Coordinates of C-alpha atoms and ligand atoms in Angstrom, one line a residue:
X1 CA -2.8 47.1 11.8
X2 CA -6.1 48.8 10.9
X3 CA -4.8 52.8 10.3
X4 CA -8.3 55.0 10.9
X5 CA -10.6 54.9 8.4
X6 CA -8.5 52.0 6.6
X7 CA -9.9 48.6 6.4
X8 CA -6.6 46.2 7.2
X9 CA -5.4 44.7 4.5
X10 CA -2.8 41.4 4.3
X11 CA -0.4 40.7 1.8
X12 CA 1.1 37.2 1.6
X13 CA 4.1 36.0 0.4
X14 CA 5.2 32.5 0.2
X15 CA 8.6 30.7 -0.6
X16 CA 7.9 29.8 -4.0
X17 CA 7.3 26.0 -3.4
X18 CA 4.6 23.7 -2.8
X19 CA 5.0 22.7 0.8
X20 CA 5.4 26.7 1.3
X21 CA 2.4 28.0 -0.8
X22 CA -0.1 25.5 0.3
X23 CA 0.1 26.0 4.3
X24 CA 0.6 30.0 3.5
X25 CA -2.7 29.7 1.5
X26 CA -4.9 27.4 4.0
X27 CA -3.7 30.5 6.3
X28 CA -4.8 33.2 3.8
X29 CA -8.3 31.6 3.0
X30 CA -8.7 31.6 7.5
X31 CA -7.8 35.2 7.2
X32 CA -10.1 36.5 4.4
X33 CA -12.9 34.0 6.1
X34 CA -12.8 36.7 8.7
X35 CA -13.5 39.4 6.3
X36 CA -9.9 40.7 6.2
X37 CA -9.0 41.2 2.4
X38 CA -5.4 39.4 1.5
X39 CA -3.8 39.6 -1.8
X40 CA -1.4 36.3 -2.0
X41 CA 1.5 37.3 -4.4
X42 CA 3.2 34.2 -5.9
X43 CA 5.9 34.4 -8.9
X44 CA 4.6 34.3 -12.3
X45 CA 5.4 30.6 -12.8
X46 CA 4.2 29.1 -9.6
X47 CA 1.1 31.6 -9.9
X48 CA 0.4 29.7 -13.7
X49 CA 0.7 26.2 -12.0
X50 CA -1.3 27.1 -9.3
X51 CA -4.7 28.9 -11.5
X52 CA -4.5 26.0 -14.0
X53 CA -5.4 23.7 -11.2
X54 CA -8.0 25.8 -9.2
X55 CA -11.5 24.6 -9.8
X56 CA -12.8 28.5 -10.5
X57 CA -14.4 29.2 -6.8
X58 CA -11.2 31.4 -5.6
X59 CA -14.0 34.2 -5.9
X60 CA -15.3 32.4 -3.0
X61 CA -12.2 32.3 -0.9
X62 CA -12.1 36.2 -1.2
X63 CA -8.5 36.2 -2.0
X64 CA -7.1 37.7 -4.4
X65 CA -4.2 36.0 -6.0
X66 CA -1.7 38.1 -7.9
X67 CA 2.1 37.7 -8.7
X68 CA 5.5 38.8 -9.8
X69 CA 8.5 37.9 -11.7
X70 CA 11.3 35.8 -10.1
X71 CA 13.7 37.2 -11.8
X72 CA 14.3 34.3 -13.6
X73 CA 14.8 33.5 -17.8
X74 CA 12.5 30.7 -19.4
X75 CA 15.3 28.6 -19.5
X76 CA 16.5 28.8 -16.0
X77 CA 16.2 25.6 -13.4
X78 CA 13.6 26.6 -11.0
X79 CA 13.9 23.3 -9.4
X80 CA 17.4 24.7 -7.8
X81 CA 16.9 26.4 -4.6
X82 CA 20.0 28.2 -4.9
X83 CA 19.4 29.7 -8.4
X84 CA 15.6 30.5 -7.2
X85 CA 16.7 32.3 -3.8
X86 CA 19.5 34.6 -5.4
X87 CA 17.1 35.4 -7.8
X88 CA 14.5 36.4 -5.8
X89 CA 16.9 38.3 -2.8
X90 CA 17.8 40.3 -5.7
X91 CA 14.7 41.0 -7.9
X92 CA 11.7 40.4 -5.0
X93 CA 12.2 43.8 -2.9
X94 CA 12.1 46.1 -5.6
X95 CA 9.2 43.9 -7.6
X96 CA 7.1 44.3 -4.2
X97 CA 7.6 48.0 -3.5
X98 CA 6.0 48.6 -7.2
X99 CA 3.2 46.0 -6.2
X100 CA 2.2 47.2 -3.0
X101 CA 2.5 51.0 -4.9
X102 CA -0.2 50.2 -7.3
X103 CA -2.2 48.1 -4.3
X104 CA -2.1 51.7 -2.1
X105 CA -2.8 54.1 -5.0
X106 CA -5.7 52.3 -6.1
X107 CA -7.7 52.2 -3.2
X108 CA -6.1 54.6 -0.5
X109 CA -9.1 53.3 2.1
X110 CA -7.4 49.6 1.9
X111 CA -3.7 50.2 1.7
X112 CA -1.7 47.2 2.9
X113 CA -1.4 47.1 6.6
X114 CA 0.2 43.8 6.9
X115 CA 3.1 41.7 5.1
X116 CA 3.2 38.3 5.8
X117 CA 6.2 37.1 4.7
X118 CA 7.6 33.0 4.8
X119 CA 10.3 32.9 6.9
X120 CA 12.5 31.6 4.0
X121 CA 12.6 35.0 2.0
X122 CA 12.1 36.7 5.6
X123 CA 14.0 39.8 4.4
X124 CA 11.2 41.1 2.7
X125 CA 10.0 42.2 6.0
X126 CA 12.0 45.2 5.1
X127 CA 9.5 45.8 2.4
X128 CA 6.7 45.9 4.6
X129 CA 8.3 48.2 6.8
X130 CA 9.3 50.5 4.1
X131 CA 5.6 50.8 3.3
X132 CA 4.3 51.4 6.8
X133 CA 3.0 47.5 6.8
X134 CA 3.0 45.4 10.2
X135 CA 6.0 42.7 9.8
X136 CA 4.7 39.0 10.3
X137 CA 6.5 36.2 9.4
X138 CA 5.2 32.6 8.7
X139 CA 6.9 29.6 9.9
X140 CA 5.5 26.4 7.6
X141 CA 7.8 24.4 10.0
X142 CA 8.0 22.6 13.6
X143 CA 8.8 25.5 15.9
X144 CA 11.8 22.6 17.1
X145 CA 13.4 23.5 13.9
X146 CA 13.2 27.2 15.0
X147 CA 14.1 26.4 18.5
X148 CA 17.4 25.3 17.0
X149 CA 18.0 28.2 14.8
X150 CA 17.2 30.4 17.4
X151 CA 20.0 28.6 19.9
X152 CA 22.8 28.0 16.5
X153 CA 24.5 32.1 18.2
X154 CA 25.2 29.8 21.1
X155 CA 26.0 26.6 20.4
X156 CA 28.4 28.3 17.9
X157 CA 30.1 30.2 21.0
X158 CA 30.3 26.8 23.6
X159 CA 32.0 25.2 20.1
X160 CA 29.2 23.1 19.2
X161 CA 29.2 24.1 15.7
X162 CA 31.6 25.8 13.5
X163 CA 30.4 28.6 11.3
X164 CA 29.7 26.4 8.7
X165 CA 27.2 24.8 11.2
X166 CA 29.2 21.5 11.5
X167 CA 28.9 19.8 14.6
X168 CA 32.3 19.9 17.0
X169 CA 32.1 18.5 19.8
X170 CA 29.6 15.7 21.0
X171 CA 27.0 13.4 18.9
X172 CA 23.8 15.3 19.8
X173 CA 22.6 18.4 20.2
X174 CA 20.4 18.7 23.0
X175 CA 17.4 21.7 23.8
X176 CA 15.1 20.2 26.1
X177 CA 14.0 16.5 27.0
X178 CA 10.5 17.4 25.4
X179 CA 12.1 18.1 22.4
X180 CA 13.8 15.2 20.7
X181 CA 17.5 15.5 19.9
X182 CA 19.7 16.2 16.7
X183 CA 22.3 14.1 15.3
X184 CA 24.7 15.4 13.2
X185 CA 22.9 14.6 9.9
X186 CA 19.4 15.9 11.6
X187 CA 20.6 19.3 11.7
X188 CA 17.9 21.0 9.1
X189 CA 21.1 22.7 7.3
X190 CA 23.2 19.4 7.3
X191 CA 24.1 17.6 4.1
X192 CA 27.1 15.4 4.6
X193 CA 29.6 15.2 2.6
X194 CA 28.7 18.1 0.6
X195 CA 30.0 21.5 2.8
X196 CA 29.1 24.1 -0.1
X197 CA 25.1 23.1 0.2
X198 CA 25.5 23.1 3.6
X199 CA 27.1 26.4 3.9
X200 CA 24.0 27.7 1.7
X201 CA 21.8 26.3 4.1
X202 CA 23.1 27.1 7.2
X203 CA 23.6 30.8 6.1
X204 CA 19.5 30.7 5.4
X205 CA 19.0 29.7 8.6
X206 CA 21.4 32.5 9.7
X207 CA 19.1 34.8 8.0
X208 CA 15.8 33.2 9.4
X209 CA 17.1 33.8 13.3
X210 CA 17.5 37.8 11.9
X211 CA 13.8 37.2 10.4
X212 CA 12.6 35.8 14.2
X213 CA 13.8 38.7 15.8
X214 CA 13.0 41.8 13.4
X215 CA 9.2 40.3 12.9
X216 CA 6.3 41.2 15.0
X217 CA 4.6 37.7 15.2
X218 CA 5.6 34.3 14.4
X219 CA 3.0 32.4 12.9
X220 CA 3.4 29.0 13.4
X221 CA 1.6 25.9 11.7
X222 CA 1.9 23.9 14.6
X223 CA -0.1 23.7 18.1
X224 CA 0.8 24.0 21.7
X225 CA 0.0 20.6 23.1
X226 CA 2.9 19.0 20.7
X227 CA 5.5 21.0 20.8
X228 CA 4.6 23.2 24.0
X229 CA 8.7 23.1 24.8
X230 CA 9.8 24.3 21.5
X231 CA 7.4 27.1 21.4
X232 CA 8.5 28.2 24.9
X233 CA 11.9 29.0 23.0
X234 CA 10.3 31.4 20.6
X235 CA 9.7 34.7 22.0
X236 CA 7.1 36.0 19.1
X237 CA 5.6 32.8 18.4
X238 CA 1.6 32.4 17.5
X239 CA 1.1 28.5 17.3
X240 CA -2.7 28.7 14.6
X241 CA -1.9 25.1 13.3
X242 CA -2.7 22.5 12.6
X243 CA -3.7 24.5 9.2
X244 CA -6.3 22.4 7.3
X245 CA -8.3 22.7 4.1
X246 CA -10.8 21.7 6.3
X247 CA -10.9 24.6 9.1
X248 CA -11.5 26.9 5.8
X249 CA -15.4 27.5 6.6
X250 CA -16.3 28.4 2.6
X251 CA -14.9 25.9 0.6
X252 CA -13.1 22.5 1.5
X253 CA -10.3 23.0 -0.6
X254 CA -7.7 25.9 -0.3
X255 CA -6.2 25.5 -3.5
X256 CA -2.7 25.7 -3.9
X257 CA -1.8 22.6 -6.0
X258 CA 1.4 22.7 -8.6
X259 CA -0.2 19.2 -9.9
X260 CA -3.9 18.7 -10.8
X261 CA -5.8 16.6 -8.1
X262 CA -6.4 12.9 -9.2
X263 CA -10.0 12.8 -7.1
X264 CA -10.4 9.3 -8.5
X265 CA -8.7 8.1 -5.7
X266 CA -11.5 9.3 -3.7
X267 CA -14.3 7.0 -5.1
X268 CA -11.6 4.1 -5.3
X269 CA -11.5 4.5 -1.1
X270 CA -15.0 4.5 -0.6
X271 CA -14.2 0.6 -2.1
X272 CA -11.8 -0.4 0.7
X273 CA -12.4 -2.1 3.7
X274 CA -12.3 0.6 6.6
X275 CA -8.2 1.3 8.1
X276 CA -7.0 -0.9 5.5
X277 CA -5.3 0.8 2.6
X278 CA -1.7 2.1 2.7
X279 CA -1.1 5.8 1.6
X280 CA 2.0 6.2 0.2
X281 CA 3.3 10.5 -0.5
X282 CA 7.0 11.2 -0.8
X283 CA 5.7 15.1 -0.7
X284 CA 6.5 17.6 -3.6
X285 CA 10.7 17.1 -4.2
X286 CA 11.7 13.5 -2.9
X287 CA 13.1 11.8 -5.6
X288 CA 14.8 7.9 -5.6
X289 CA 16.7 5.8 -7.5
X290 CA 14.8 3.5 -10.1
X291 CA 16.0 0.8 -7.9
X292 CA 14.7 1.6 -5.3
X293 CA 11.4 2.3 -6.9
X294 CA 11.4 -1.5 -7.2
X295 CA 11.6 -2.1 -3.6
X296 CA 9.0 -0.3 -3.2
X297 CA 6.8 -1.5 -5.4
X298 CA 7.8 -4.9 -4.3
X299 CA 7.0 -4.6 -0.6
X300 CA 3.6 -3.5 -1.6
X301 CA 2.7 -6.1 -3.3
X302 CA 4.7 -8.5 -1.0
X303 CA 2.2 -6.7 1.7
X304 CA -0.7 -7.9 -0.2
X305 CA -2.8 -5.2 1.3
X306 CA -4.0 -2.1 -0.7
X307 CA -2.6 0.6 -1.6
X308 CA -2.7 4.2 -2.8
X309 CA 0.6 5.6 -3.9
X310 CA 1.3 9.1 -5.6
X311 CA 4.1 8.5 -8.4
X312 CA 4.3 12.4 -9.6
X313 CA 6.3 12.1 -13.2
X314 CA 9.7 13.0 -11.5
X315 CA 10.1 10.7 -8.6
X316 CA 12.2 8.3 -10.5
X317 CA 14.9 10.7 -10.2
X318 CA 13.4 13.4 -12.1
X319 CA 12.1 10.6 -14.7
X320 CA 9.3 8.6 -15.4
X321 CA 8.5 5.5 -13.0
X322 CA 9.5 2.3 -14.4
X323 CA 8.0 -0.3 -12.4
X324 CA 8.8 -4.3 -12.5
X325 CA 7.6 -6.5 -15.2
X326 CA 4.2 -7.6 -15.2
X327 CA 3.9 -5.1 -11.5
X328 CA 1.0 -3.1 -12.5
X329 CA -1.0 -6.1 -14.2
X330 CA -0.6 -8.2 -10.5
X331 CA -1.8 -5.7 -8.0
X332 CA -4.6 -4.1 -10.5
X333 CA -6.9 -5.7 -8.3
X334 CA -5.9 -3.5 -4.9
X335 CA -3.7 -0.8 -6.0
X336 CA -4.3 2.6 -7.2
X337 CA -1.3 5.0 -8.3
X338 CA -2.0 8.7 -9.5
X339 CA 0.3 11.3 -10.2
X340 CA -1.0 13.8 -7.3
X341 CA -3.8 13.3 -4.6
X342 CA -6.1 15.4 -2.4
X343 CA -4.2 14.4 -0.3
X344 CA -5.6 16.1 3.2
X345 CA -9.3 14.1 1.8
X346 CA -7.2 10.9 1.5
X347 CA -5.9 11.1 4.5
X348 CA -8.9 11.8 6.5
X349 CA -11.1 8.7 4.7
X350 CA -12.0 6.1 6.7
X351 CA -10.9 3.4 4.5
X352 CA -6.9 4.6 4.9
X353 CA -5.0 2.9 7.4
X354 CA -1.4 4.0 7.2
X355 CA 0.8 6.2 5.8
X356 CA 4.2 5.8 4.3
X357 CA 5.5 9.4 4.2
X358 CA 8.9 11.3 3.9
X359 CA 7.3 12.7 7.0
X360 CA 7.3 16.9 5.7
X361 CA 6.4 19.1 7.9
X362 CA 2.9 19.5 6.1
X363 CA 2.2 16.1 5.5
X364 CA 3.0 15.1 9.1
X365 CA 0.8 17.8 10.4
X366 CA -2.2 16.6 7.9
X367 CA -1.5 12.9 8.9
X368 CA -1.7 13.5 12.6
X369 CA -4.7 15.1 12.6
X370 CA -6.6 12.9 10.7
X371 CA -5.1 10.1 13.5
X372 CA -3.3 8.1 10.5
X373 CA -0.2 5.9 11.9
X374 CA 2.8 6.9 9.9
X375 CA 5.8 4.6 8.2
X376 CA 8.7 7.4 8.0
X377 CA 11.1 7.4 5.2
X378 CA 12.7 11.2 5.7
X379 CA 14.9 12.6 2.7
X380 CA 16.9 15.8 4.0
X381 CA 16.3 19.0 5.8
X382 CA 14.3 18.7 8.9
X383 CA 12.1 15.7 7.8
X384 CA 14.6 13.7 10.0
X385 CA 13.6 15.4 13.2
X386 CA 9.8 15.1 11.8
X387 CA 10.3 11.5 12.4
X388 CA 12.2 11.3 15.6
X389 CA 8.5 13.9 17.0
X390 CA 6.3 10.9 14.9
X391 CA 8.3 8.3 16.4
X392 CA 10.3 8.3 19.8
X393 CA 7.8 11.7 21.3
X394 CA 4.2 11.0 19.6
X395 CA 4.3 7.6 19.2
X396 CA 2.5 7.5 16.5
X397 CA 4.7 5.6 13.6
X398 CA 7.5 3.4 12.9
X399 CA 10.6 4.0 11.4
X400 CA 11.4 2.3 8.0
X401 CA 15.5 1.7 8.1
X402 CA 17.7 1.9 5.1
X403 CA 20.1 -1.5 4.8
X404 CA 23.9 -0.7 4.5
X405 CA 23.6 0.3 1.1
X406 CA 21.1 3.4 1.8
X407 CA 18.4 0.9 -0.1
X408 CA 14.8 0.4 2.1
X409 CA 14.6 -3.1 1.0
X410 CA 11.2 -4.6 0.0
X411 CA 11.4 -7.2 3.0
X412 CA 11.9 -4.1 5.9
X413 CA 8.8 -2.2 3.9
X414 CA 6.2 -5.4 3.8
X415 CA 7.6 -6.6 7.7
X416 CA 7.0 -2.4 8.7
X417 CA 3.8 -2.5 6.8
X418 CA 2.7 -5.4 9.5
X419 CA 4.3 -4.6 12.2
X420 CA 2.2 -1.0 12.1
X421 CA -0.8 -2.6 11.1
X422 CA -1.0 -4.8 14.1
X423 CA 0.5 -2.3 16.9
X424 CA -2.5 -1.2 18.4
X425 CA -0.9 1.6 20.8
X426 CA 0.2 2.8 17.7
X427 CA -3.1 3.6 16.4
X428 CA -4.6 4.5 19.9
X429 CA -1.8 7.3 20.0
X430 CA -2.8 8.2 16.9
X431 CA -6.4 8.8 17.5
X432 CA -5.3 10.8 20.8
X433 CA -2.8 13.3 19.3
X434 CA -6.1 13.7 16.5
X435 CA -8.3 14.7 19.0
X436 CA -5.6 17.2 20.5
X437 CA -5.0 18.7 17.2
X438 CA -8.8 19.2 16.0
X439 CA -9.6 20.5 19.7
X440 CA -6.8 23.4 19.0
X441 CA -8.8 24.2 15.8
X442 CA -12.1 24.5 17.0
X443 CA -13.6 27.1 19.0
X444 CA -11.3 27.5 22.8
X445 CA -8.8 25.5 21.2
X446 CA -5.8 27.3 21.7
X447 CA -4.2 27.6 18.3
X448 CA -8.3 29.1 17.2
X449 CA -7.6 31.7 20.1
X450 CA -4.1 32.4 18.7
X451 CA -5.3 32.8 15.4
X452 CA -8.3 35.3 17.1
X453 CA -5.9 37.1 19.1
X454 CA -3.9 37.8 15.1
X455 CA -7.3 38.9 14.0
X456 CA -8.4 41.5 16.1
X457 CA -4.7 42.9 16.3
X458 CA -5.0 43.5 12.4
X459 CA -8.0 45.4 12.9
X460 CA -6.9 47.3 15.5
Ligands
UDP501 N1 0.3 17.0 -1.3 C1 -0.9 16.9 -2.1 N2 -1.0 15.8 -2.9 C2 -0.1 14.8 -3.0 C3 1.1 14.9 -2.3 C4 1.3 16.0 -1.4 O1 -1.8 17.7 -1.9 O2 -0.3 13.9 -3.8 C5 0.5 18.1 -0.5 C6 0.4 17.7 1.0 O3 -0.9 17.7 1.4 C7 1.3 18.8 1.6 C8 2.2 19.3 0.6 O4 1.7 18.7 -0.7 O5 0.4 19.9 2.0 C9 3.6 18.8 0.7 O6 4.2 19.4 1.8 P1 5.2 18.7 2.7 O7 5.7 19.7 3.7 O8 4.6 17.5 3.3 O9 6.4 18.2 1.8 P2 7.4 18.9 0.7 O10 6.6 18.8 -0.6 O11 7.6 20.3 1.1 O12 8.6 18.0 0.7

C-alpha cells in the first residue's frame, strides 16, 4: 500500500529453492515492469548460485536482489528441508526486521509497503506487519493443493484424517468433481511408511492454512479457466499465472537459475524435425536409482526418436549419471543431454514434441502453456495430483506406470513414448488449454486483470 508521499515498495521472499525462487522472481520482474521497485531477498547461498548464473542485465529488470543468512554453518546440508526450515523459522524474522530497517532508514520516501512472502515460510508475514507492510502471500502451487489444506480442520473433525494427516476412513478424499481426487499417497504431506516426514509435512501445511487466513491476498501461479473449482475454495485468492519468462516485457529471461543454462540445446532444436523431439526434466530435486537411469536411457533409444534430456550431476541419486555401455556413442546422432536447460525456451520450440516430466507444479504450468503433451513420472508431494489435472481433467498427457518393483521399465517408456506421439486428442487438448493459458496473460485475460487489480492496490 502506497502511504502519502511514499512510492510503494515490495519486498520478496521466496522459500529458498528453485521451484520457489524462480516463479517468485518471473512475479517480481511483472511487478517492477510496472514501475513498482521490489527488493527480492534470497539467503546468502542461494543468492551466490543465483548471481553466478545471471547474464549481468538484472539492472534491466529493475530489481534489486539482496539477501540474508540462513542461519546455517558451511558445513550444514542445505539439501534437507527440515534442517533449512528450522533454521530459517528461527534466524529469518529477526534477519528481516534488520533488513527492512536499513531499507526504511535509507530512503524514508520508499519504505517497504508490501511483504510478499512464499507461503512455505508464511510466518514472516508477521514481519511485514511489524513494519507496517501489507501481508501477501505467494502460492507457487495448484490452488487444489490449497483447497485441501484449507479443508484438512474438517476432514480432521468428520475422521478423515488423524492429526498426523493419515487418512481414516475411505480411499479418497473428495472436494469437488472438477477437482480430481486424493489417494492416500496423493496427499501433498503423505510419505508412506515414513510417519516422522510426514508429521513435518503435514504440520507445514498446518502452518500454510494459518498463512491463507492472516494474509491479505493470495497470489496464485495458476489461472481461472483450470482450476476455476479450486480457486472458488480460496477466499483471498488472486489467480496471475501462468507466470512466464516470457510475459516479462524487458528481458526474456527472469533469471533465477541454481544451474547455468546449457543454451546449446537451443541451436541443436532448430536441427529437429518440427513436434518431434522428446524433452525429458525431472525438475530441480528428483533423484533415481542408477538402475533406473538405465531404463530410461534404454527406452529412449529403444524409441528411436530424439531426444533432449537434462541429467543435472545429482540425479543418479545424488551421483554422477552412469549410463549403459556404448549408450552415448549409439544415440550421438539424435540425442542431446545437458546438465540444465532454458527450459521455458525449450519448451516453447517448435521442434519439441513431448515431455517426460515429474510433472512440478512449475514445469506443468510452463508445459501447458507452450501446448506440449506430457509423459508423467511424479516423485512426492503434490506432483501426484499434478498428474491426475495433466491426465484424467486436462487431457493433456499419459501416465508412465511403475512395474511391481517401483521400476518404469524401458518397454512402458518407448510403448508411452508412441502411444503419445500418435494420440492426436492428446495434442489437440494440448494446443486448447495453451490458448486458454496465454489468453489469461495477455491483456483482458483474467489472470492480467488479477495481476492489475494487485497493482493499482499497491499504489493506492
Ligand atoms: N528448470 C530449468 N531448467 C531445467 C529444469 C528445470 O529452468 O533444466 C526450471 C523449470 O523451468 C521450473 C523449475 O526449474 O521453473 C522447476 O520447478 P518445478 O516446480 O517444475 O520442479 P521442482 O524443481 O520444484 O521439483
Amino acid at each position: 500500500m502506497e502511504v502519502k508521499g511514499r512510492r510503494p515498495h515490495v519486498l520478496a521472499v521466496p522459500y529458498p529453492a528453485q521451484g520457489h525462487v524462480m516463479p517468485l522472481l518471473k512475479l517480481s520482474c511483472q511487478i517492477a515492469n510496472r514501475g513498482i521497485k521490489v527488493t527480492f531477498v534470497n539467503t546468502e547461498h542461494i543468492h551466490a548460485k543465483v548471481l553466478a548464473t545471471m547474464h549481468g542485465d538484472e539492472e534491466q529488470r529493475g530489481i534489486e536482489l539482496t539477501s540474508i543468512p540462513d542461519g546455517l554453518m558451511p558445513e550444514d546440508d542445505r539439501e534437507n528441508f527440515f534442517i533449512v526450515t528450522g533454521s530459517l523459522r528461527r534466524t529469518m524474522p529477526g534477519n528481516l526486521i534488520d533488513l527492512i530497517e536499513e531499507i526504511n532508514c535509507k530512503n524514508s520516501d520508499e519504505k517497504i509497503s508490501c511483504v510478499i512472502a512464499d507461503i512455505a515460510i508464511g510466518w514472516i508475514l508477521d514481519v511485514a506487519e511489524k513494519v507496517g507492510a501489507e501481508p501477501v502471500a505467494f502460492l507457487p502451487a495448484a490452488a487444489a493443493g490449497m483447497a485441501l489444506i484449507l479443508h484438512i480442520p474438517k476432514l480432521i473433525e468428520a475422521g478423515n484424517l488423524d492429526k498426523n494427516g493419515t487418512m481414516m476412513q475411505g480411499e479418497l478424499i473428495n472436494l469437488t468433481d472438477e477437482i480430481p481426487s486424493w489417494r492416500r499417497n496423493e496427499l501433498s504431506w503423505s510419505f508412506l511408511g515414513d510417519l516422522k516426514t510426514q508429521k513435518i509435512f503435514f504440520e507445514c501445511c498446518l502452518t500454510a492454512e494459518q498463512t491463507a487466513h492472516h494474509a491479505k491476498w493470495l497470489l496464485c501461479n495458476t489461472f481461472d479457466e483450470i482450476e476455476s473449482s479450486a480457486c472458488k475454495l480460496i477466499p483471498k485468492i488472486c489467480p496471475v499465472g501462468p507466470l512466464l519468462s516470457s510475459n516479462n516485457l524487458k528481458s526474456s529471461t527472469s533469471g533465477g537459475s541454481f544451474w547455468v543454462e546449457d543454451t546449446t540445446c537451443l541451436s541443436w532444436l532448430d536441427k529437429q524435425p518440427v513436434g518431434s523431439v522428446i524433452y525429458i526434466s525431472f525438475g530441480s530435486i528428483a533423484v533415481f536409482s542408477q538402475e533406473q537411469l538405465h531404463e530410461l536411457a534404454l527406452g529412449l533409444e529403444l524409441s528411436g526418436r530424439p531426444f533432449l534430456w537434462v541429467v543435472r550431476s545429482n540425479l543418479a541419486n545424488g551421483l554422477n549419471a552412469q549410463y549403459p555401455n556404448g549408450f552415448l556413442k549409439r544415440v550421438v546422432e539424435h540425442a542431446k543431454i545437458v546438465e540444465w536447460a532454458p527450459q521455458e525456451k525449450v519448451l516453447a520450440h517448435s521442434s519439441v514434441g513431448c515431455f517426460l516430466s515429474h510433472c512440478g507444479w512449475n514445469s506443468t504450468m510452463e508445459g501447458l502453456s507452450m501446448g506440449v503433451p506430457f509423459l508423467c513420472w511424479p516423485y512426492f508431494a503434490d506432483q501426484f495430483h499434478n498428474q491426475n489435472y495433466i491426465c484424467d481433467m486436462w487431457k493433456i498427457g499419459l501416465r508412465l506406470k511403475p512395474d511391481e518393483n517401483g521400476l518404469r521399465s524401458r518397454h512402458e517408456i518407448k510403448a508411452k513414448i508412441e502411444m503419445l506421439f500418435d494420440d492426436h486428442s492428446i495434442k489437440a487438448n494440448a494446443l486448447e488449454v495453451k490458448e486458454m493459458a496465454l489468453k489469461n496473460v495477455s491483456e483482458s485475460g483474467s489472470s492480467f486483470q488479477n495481476f492489475e487489480t494487485f497493482i493499482d492496490h499497491l499504489r493506492k
